[in-house]
Short mmCIF file of C-alpha atoms and ligand atoms in Angstrom, two decimals:
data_model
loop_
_atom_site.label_atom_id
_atom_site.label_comp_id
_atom_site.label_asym_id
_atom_site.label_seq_id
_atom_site.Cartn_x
_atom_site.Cartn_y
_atom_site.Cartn_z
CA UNK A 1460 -16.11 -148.02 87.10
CA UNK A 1461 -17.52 -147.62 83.72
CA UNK A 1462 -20.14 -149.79 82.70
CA UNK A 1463 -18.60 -152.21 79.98
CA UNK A 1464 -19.23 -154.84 77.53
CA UNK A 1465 -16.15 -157.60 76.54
CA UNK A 1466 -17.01 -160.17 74.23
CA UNK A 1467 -14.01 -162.77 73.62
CA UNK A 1468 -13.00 -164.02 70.35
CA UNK A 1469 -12.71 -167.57 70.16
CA UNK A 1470 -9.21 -168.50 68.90
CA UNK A 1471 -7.39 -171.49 69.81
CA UNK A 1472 -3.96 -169.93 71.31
CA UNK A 1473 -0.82 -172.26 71.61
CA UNK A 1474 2.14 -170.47 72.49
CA UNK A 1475 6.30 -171.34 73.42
CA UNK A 1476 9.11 -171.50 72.21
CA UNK A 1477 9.98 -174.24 69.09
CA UNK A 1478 5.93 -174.80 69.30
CA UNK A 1479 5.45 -174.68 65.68
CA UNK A 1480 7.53 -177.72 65.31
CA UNK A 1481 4.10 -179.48 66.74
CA UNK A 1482 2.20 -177.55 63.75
CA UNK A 1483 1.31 -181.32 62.24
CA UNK A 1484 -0.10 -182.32 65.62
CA UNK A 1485 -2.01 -178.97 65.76
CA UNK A 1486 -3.54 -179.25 62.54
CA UNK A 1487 -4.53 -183.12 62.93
CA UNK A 1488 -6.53 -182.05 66.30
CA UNK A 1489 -8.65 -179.54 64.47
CA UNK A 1490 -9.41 -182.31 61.57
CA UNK A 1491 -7.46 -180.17 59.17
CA UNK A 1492 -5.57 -183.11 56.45
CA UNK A 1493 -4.81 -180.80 53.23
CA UNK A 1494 -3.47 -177.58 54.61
CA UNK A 1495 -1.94 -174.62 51.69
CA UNK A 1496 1.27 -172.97 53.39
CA UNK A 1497 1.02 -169.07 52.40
CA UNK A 1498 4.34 -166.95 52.96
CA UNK A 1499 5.72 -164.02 50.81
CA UNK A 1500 8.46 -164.90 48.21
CA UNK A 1501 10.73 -163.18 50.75
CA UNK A 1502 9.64 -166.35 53.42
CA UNK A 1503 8.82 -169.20 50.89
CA UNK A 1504 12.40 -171.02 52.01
CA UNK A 1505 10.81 -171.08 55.89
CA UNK A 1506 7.44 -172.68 54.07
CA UNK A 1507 8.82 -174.94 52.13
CA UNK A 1508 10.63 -176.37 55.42
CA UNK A 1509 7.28 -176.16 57.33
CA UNK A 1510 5.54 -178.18 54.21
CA UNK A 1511 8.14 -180.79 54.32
CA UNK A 1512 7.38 -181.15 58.01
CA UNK A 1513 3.62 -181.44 57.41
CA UNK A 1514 4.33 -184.13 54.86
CA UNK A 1515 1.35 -186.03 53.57
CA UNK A 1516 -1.08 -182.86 54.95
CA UNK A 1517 0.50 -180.49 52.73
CA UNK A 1518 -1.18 -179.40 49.42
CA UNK A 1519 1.79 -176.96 48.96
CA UNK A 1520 3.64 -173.69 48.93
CA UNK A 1521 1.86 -170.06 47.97
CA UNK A 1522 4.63 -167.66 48.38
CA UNK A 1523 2.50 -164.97 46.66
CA UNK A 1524 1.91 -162.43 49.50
CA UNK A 1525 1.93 -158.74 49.32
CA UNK A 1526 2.43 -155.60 51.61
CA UNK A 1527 -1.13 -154.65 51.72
CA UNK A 1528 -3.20 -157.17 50.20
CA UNK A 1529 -3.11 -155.81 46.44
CA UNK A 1530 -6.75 -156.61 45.06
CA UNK A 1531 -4.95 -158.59 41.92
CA UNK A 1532 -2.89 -160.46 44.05
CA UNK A 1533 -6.09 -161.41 46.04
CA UNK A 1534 -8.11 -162.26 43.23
CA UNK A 1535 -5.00 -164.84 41.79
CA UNK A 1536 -5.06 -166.12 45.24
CA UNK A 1537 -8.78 -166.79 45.60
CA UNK A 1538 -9.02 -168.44 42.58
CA UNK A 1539 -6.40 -170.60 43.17
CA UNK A 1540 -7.22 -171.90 46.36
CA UNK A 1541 -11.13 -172.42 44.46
CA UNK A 1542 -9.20 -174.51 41.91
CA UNK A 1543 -8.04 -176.90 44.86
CA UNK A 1544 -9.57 -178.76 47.60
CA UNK A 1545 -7.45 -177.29 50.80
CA UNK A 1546 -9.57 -177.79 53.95
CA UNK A 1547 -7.26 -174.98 55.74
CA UNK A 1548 -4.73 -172.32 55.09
CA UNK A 1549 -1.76 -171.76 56.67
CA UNK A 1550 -0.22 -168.82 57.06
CA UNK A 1551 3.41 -168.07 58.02
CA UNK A 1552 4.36 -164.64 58.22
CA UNK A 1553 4.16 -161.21 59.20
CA UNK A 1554 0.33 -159.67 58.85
CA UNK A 1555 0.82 -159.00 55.12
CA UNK A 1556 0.55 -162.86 54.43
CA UNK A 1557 -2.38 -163.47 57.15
CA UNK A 1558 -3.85 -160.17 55.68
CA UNK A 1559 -3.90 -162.75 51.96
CA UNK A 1560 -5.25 -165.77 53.86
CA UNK A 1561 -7.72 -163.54 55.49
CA UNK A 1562 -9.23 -162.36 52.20
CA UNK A 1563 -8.95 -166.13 50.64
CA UNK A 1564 -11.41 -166.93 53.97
CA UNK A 1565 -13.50 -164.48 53.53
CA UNK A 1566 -14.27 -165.73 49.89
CA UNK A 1567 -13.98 -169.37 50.73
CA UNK A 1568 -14.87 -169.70 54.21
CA UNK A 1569 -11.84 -171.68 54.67
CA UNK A 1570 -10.52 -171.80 58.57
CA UNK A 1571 -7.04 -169.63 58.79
CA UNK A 1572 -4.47 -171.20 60.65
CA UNK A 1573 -1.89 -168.51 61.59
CA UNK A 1574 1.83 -168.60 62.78
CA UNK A 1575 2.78 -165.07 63.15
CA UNK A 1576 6.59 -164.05 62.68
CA UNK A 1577 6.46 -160.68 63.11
CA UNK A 1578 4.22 -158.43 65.87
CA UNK A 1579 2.04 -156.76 64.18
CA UNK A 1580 -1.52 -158.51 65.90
CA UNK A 1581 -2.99 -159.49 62.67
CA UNK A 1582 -3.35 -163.20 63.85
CA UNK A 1583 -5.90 -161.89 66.59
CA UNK A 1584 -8.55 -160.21 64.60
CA UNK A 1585 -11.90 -160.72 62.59
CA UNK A 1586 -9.96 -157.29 60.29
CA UNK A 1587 -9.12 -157.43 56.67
CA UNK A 1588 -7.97 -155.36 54.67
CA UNK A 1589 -7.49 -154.86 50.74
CA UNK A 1590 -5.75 -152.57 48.27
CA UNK A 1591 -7.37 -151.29 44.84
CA UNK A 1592 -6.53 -148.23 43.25
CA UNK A 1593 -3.77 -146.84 46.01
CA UNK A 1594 -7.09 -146.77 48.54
CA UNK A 1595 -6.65 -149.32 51.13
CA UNK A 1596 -10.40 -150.40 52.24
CA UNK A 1597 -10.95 -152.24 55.45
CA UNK A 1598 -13.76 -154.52 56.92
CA UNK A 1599 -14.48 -157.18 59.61
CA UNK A 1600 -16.45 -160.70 59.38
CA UNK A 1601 -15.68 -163.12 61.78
CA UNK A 1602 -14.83 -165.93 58.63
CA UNK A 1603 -11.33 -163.98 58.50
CA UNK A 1604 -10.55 -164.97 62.54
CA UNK A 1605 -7.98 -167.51 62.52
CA UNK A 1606 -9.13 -170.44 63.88
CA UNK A 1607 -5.33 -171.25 65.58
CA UNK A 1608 -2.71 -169.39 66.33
CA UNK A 1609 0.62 -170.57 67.06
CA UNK A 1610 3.38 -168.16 68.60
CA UNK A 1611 6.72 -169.33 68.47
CA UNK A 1612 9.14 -166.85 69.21
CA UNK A 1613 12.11 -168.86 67.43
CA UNK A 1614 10.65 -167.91 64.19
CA UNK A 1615 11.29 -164.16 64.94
CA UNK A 1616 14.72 -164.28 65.37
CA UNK A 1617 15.74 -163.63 61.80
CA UNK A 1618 13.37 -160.51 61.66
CA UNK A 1619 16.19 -157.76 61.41
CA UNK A 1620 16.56 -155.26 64.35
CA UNK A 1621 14.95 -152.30 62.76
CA UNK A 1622 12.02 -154.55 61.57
CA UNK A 1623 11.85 -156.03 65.06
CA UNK A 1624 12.18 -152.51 66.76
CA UNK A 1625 9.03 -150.97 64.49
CA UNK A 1626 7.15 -154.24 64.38
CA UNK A 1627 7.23 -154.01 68.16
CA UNK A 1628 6.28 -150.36 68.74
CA UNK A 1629 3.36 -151.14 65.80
CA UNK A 1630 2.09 -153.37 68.70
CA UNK A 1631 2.72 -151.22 71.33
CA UNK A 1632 0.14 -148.56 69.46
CA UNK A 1633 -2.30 -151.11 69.54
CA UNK A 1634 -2.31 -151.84 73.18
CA UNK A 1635 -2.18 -147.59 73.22
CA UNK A 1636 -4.96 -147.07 71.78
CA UNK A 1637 -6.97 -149.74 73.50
CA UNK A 1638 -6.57 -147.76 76.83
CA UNK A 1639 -8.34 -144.71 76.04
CA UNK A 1640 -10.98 -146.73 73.33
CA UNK A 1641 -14.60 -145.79 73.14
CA UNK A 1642 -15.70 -149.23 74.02
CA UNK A 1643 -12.42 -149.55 76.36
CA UNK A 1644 -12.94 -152.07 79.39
CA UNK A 1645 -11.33 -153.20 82.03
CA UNK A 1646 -10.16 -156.57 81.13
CA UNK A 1647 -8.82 -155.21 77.68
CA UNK A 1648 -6.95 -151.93 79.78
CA UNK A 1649 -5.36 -155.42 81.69
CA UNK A 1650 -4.11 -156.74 78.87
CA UNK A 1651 -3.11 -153.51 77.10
CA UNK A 1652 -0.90 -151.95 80.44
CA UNK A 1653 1.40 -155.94 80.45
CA UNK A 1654 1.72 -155.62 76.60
CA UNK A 1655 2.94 -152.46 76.84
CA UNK A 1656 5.44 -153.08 79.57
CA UNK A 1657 6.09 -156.35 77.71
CA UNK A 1658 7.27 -154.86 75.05
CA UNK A 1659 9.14 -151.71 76.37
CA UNK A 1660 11.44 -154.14 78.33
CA UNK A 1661 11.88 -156.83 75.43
CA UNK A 1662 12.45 -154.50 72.30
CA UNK A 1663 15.74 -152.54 73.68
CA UNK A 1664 17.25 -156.16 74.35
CA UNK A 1665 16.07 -157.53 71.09
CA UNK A 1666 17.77 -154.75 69.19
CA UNK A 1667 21.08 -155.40 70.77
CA UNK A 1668 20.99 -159.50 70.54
CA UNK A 1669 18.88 -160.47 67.87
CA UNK A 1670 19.03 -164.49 69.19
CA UNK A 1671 17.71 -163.50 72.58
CA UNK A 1672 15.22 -165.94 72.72
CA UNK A 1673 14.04 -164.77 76.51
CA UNK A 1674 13.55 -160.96 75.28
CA UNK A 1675 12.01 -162.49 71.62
CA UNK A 1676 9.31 -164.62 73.95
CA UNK A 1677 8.54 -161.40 76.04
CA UNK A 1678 7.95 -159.77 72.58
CA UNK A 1679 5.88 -162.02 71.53
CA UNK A 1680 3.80 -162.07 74.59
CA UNK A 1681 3.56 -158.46 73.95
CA UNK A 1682 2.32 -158.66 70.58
CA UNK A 1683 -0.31 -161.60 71.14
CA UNK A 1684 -1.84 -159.39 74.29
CA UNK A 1685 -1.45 -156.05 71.80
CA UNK A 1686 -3.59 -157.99 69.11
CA UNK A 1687 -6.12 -158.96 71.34
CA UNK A 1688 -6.63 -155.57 72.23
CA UNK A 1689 -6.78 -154.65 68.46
CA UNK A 1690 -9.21 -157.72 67.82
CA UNK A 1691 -11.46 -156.56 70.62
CA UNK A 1692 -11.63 -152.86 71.05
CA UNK A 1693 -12.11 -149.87 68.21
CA UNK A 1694 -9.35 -148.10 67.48
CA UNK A 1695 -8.52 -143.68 67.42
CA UNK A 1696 -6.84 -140.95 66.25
CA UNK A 1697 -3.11 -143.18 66.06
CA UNK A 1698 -4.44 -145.77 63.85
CA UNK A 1699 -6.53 -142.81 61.79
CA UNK A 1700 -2.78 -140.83 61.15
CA UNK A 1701 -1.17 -144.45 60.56
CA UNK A 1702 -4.07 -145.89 57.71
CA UNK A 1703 -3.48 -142.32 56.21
CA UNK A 1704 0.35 -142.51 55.89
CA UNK A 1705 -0.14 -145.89 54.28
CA UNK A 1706 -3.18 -145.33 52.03
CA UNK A 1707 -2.39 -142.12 51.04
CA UNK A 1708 1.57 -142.43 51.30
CA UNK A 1709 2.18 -145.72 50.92
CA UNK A 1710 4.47 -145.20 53.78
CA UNK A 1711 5.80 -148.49 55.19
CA UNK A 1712 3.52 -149.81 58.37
CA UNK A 1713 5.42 -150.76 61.20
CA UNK A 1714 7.62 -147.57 60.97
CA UNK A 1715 4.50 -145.70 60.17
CA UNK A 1716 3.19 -146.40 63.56
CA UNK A 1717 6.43 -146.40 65.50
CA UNK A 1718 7.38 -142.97 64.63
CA UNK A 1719 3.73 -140.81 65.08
CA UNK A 1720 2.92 -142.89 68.18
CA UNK A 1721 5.01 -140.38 70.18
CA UNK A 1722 3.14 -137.22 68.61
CA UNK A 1723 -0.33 -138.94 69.10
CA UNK A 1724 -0.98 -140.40 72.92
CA UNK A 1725 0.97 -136.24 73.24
CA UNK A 1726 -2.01 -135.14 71.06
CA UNK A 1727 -3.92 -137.37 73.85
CA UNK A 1728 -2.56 -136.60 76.92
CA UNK A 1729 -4.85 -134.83 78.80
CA UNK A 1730 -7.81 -136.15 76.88
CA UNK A 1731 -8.79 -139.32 78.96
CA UNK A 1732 -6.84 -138.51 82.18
CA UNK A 1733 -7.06 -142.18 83.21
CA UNK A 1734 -6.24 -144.16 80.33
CA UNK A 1735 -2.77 -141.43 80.16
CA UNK A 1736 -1.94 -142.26 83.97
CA UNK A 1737 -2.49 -145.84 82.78
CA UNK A 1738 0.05 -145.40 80.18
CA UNK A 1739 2.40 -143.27 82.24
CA UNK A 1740 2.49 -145.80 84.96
CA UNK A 1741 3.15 -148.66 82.41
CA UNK A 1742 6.17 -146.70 80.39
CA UNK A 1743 7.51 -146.45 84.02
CA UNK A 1744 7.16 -142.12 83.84
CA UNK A 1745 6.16 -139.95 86.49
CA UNK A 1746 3.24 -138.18 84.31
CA UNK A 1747 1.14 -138.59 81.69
CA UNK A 1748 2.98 -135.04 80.42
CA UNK A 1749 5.73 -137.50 79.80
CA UNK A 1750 4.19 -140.42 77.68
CA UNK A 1751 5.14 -138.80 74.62
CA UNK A 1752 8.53 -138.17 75.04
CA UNK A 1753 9.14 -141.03 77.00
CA UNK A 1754 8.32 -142.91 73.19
CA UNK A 1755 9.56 -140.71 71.61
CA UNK A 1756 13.26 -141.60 73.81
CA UNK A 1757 12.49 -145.23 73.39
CA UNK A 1758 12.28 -145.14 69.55
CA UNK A 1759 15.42 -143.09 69.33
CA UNK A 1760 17.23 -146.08 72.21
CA UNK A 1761 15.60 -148.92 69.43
CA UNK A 1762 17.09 -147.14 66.60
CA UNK A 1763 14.24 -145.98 64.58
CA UNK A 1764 14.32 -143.83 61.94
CA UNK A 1765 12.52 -140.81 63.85
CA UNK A 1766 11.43 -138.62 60.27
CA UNK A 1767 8.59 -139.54 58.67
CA UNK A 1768 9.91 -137.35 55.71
CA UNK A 1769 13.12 -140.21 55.87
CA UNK A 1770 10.57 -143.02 55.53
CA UNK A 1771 9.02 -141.37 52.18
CA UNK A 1772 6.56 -138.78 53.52
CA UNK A 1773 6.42 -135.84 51.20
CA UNK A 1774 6.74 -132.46 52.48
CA UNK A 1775 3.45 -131.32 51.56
CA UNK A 1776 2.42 -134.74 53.91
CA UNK A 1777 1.84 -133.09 57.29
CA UNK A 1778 -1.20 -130.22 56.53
CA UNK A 1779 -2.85 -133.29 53.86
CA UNK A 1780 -2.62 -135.86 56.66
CA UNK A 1781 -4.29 -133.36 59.11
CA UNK A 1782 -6.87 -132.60 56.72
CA UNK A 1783 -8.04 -136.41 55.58
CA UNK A 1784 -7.89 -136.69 59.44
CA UNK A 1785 -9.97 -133.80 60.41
CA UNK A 1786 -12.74 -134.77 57.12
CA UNK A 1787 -12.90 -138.51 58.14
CA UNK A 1788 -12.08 -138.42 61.96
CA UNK A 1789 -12.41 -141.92 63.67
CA UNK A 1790 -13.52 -141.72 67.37
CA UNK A 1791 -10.87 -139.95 69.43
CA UNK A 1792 -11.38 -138.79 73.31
CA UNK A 1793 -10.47 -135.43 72.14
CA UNK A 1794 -11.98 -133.74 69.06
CA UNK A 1795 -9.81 -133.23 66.01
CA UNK A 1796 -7.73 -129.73 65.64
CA UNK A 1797 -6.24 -129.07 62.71
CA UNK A 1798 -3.77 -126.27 63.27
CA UNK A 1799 -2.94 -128.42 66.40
CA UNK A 1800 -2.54 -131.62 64.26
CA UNK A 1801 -0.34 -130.19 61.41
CA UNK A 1802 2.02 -128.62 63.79
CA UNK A 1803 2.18 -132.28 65.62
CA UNK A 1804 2.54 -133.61 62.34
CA UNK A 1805 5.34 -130.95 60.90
CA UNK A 1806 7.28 -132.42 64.37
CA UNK A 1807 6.95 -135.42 63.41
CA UNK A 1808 8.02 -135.11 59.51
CA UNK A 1809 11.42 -133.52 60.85
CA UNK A 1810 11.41 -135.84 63.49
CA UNK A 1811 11.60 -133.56 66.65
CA UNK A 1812 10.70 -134.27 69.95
CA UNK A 1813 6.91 -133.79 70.34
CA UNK A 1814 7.28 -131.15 73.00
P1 NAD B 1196 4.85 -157.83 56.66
O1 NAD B 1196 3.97 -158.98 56.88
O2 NAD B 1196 4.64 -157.02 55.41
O3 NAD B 1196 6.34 -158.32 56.74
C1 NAD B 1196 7.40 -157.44 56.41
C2 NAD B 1196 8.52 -158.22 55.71
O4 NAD B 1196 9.21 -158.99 56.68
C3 NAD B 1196 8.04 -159.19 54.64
O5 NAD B 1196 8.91 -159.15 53.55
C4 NAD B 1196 8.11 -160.55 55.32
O6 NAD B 1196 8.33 -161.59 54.42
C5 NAD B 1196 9.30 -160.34 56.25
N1 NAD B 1196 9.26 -161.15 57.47
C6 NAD B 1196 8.21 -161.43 58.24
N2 NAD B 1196 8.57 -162.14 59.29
C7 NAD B 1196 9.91 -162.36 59.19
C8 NAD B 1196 10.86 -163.03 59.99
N3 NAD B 1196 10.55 -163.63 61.14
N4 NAD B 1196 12.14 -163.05 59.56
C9 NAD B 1196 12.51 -162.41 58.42
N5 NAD B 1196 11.65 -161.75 57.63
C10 NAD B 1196 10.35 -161.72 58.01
O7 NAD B 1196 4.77 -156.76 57.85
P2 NAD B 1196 3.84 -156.64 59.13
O8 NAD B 1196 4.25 -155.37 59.79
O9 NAD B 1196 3.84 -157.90 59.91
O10 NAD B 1196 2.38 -156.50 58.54
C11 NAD B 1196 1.94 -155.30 57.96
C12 NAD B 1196 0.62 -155.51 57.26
O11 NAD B 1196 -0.30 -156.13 58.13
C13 NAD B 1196 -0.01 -154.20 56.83
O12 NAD B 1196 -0.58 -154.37 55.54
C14 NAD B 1196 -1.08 -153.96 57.86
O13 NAD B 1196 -2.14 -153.17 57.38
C15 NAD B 1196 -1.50 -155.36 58.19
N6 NAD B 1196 -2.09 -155.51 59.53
C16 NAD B 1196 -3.38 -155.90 59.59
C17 NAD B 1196 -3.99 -156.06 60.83
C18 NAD B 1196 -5.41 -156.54 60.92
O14 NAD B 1196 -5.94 -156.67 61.99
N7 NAD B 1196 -6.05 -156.81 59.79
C19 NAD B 1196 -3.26 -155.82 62.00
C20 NAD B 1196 -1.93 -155.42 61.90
C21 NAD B 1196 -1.34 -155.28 60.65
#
């Protein structure tokens, strides 16, 4: 074994089904009394219902979130939440609407308290991110760590089967990725192989019966592990293609990551021969020759879209992708090829199999 260093982040985890009906409680024991609900317009009816709940603690609604983080709509946000005297905010949503509370703490220093409804991880890390000029720009301080977290997997019930199908496989990258991270470690690879099974058994049932509540907790269990991993380990050559396809592209997240993660961990296989058997054993496939197509067959069982060039990619997309990646590589276990890359990447535009 690898020597290894693991430093927890301290967030206060409460977690079950129809828990965020004890939100008020939650909020009392951590001496917050004048919390701001943030949702997107699309969510504002769900706020309003958790702000009537809160009663007296609740300052009020901001259904003003973004995909992304746009820099105006962070700047309106900041300086309304300076114009009031919140001691918390509350977000309720997927990670576009933590990713606004995130940058109002990191102007404010106000402590996030997050109910995630989708599976994306954002809830579980110190990362924010912010959109000016089509360039999405990234950073970490550990102001933007929610404070709380509350997973109830009721609240994901009305996220549409698509949505839930990429949302889930945008988790399952991140619990990927963790296995074969530079500063990878054992307790992390833990978490990383249940998420990953987690989620590979809850998503096909999901897709099928929306209202499963057993398959939506599973999920959810998946996605708090995967975020963990994302929170506590640096990320590779997956998240590089995916912040490319979204900067550059502005090609929708989830299904960003749900369709190349086939075409990278095959970029990967052979690359860090433990982390692969790792993965093989947890997708339930003989070899790590397999873990591509094997998701690669599970998107296409979830009913993703498999094309990037049906999710907006131009087709000039694959050989510019490979480049930005080869110019500004993050760390990978295998060095970046281009020819190898593009071709990957032309697979994955038509959406063919990636061997
Ligand atoms: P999202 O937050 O943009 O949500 C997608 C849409 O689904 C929104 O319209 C939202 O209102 C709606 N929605 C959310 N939950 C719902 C529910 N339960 N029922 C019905 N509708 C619901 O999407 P996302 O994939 O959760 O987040 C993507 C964003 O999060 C990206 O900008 C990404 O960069 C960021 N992100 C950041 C981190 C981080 O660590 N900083 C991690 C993961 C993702």
């Amino acid at each position: 074994m690898q020597n290894f260093r693991y430093k927890a982040l301290p967030i206060d985890v409460h977690f079950g089904v129809g828990k965020s009906a004890e939100t008020k409680d939650i909020l009392l024991q951590h001496g917050y009394h004048k919390v701001l609900v943030i949702t997107t317009s699309a969510q504002e009816e769900v706020g309003r219902k958790l702000a009537k709940e809160l009663q007296e603690i609740c300052a009020g609604v901001y259904p003003h979130a973004v995909r992304h983080v746009p820099i105006d709509v962070a700047n309106k946000a900041v300086e309304f939440v300076k114009s009031t005297d919140i001691d918390c905010c509350l977000a309720l949503g997927g990670g576009s609407t933590i990713g606004l509370a995130k940058i109002m703490a990191l102007q404010t220093h106000l402590p996030i308290v997050a109910i995630p409804t989708t599976y994306a991880g954002s809830e579980m890390t110190s990362i924010y991110g912010l959109t000016e000029n089509n360039l999405k720009a990234t950073g970490k301080d550990i102001h933007v760590l929610p404070k709380v977290v509350i997973y109830d997997p009721k609240l994901s019930v009305t996220l549409p089967a698509e949505i839930s199908a990429c949302s889930g496989m945008n988790a399952m990258a991140h619990a990927v990725e963790a296995l074969y991270a530079e500063d990878k470690n054992p307790i992390v690879t833990l978490m990383a192989v249940e998420a990953i099974k987690a989620l590979k058994s809850a998503l096909p049932v999901i897709v099928k019966d929306l209202n499963n509540i057993s398959a939506r907790q599973k999920a959810t269990y998946g996605a708090w592990l995967a975020g963990v991993c994302l929170g506590s380990v640096g990320m590779a050559i997956h998240h590089k293609i995916c912040h490319t396809l979204g900067g550059t592209f502005n090609l929708p997240h989830a299904q960003a990551h749900a369709i190349t993660l086939a075409y990278s961990v095959q970029y990967n296989c052979s690359a860090d021969i433990e982390a692969m058997d790792e993965l093989a054993e947890a997708l339930d496939v003989s070899s790590r020759e397999e873990v591509g197509l094997a998701i690669y067959r599970l998107n296409e069982s979830l009913g993703i879209e498999l094309a990037l060039k049906d999710i907006g990619l131009p087709e000039s997309g694959p050989a510019e992708v490979a480049r930005i990646m080869c110019d500004s590589p993050y760390y990978n276990p295998r060095e970046y090829n281009y020819d190898e890359l593009e071709g990957l990447l032309q697979k994955a535009y038509k959406g063919l199999p990636p061997v």
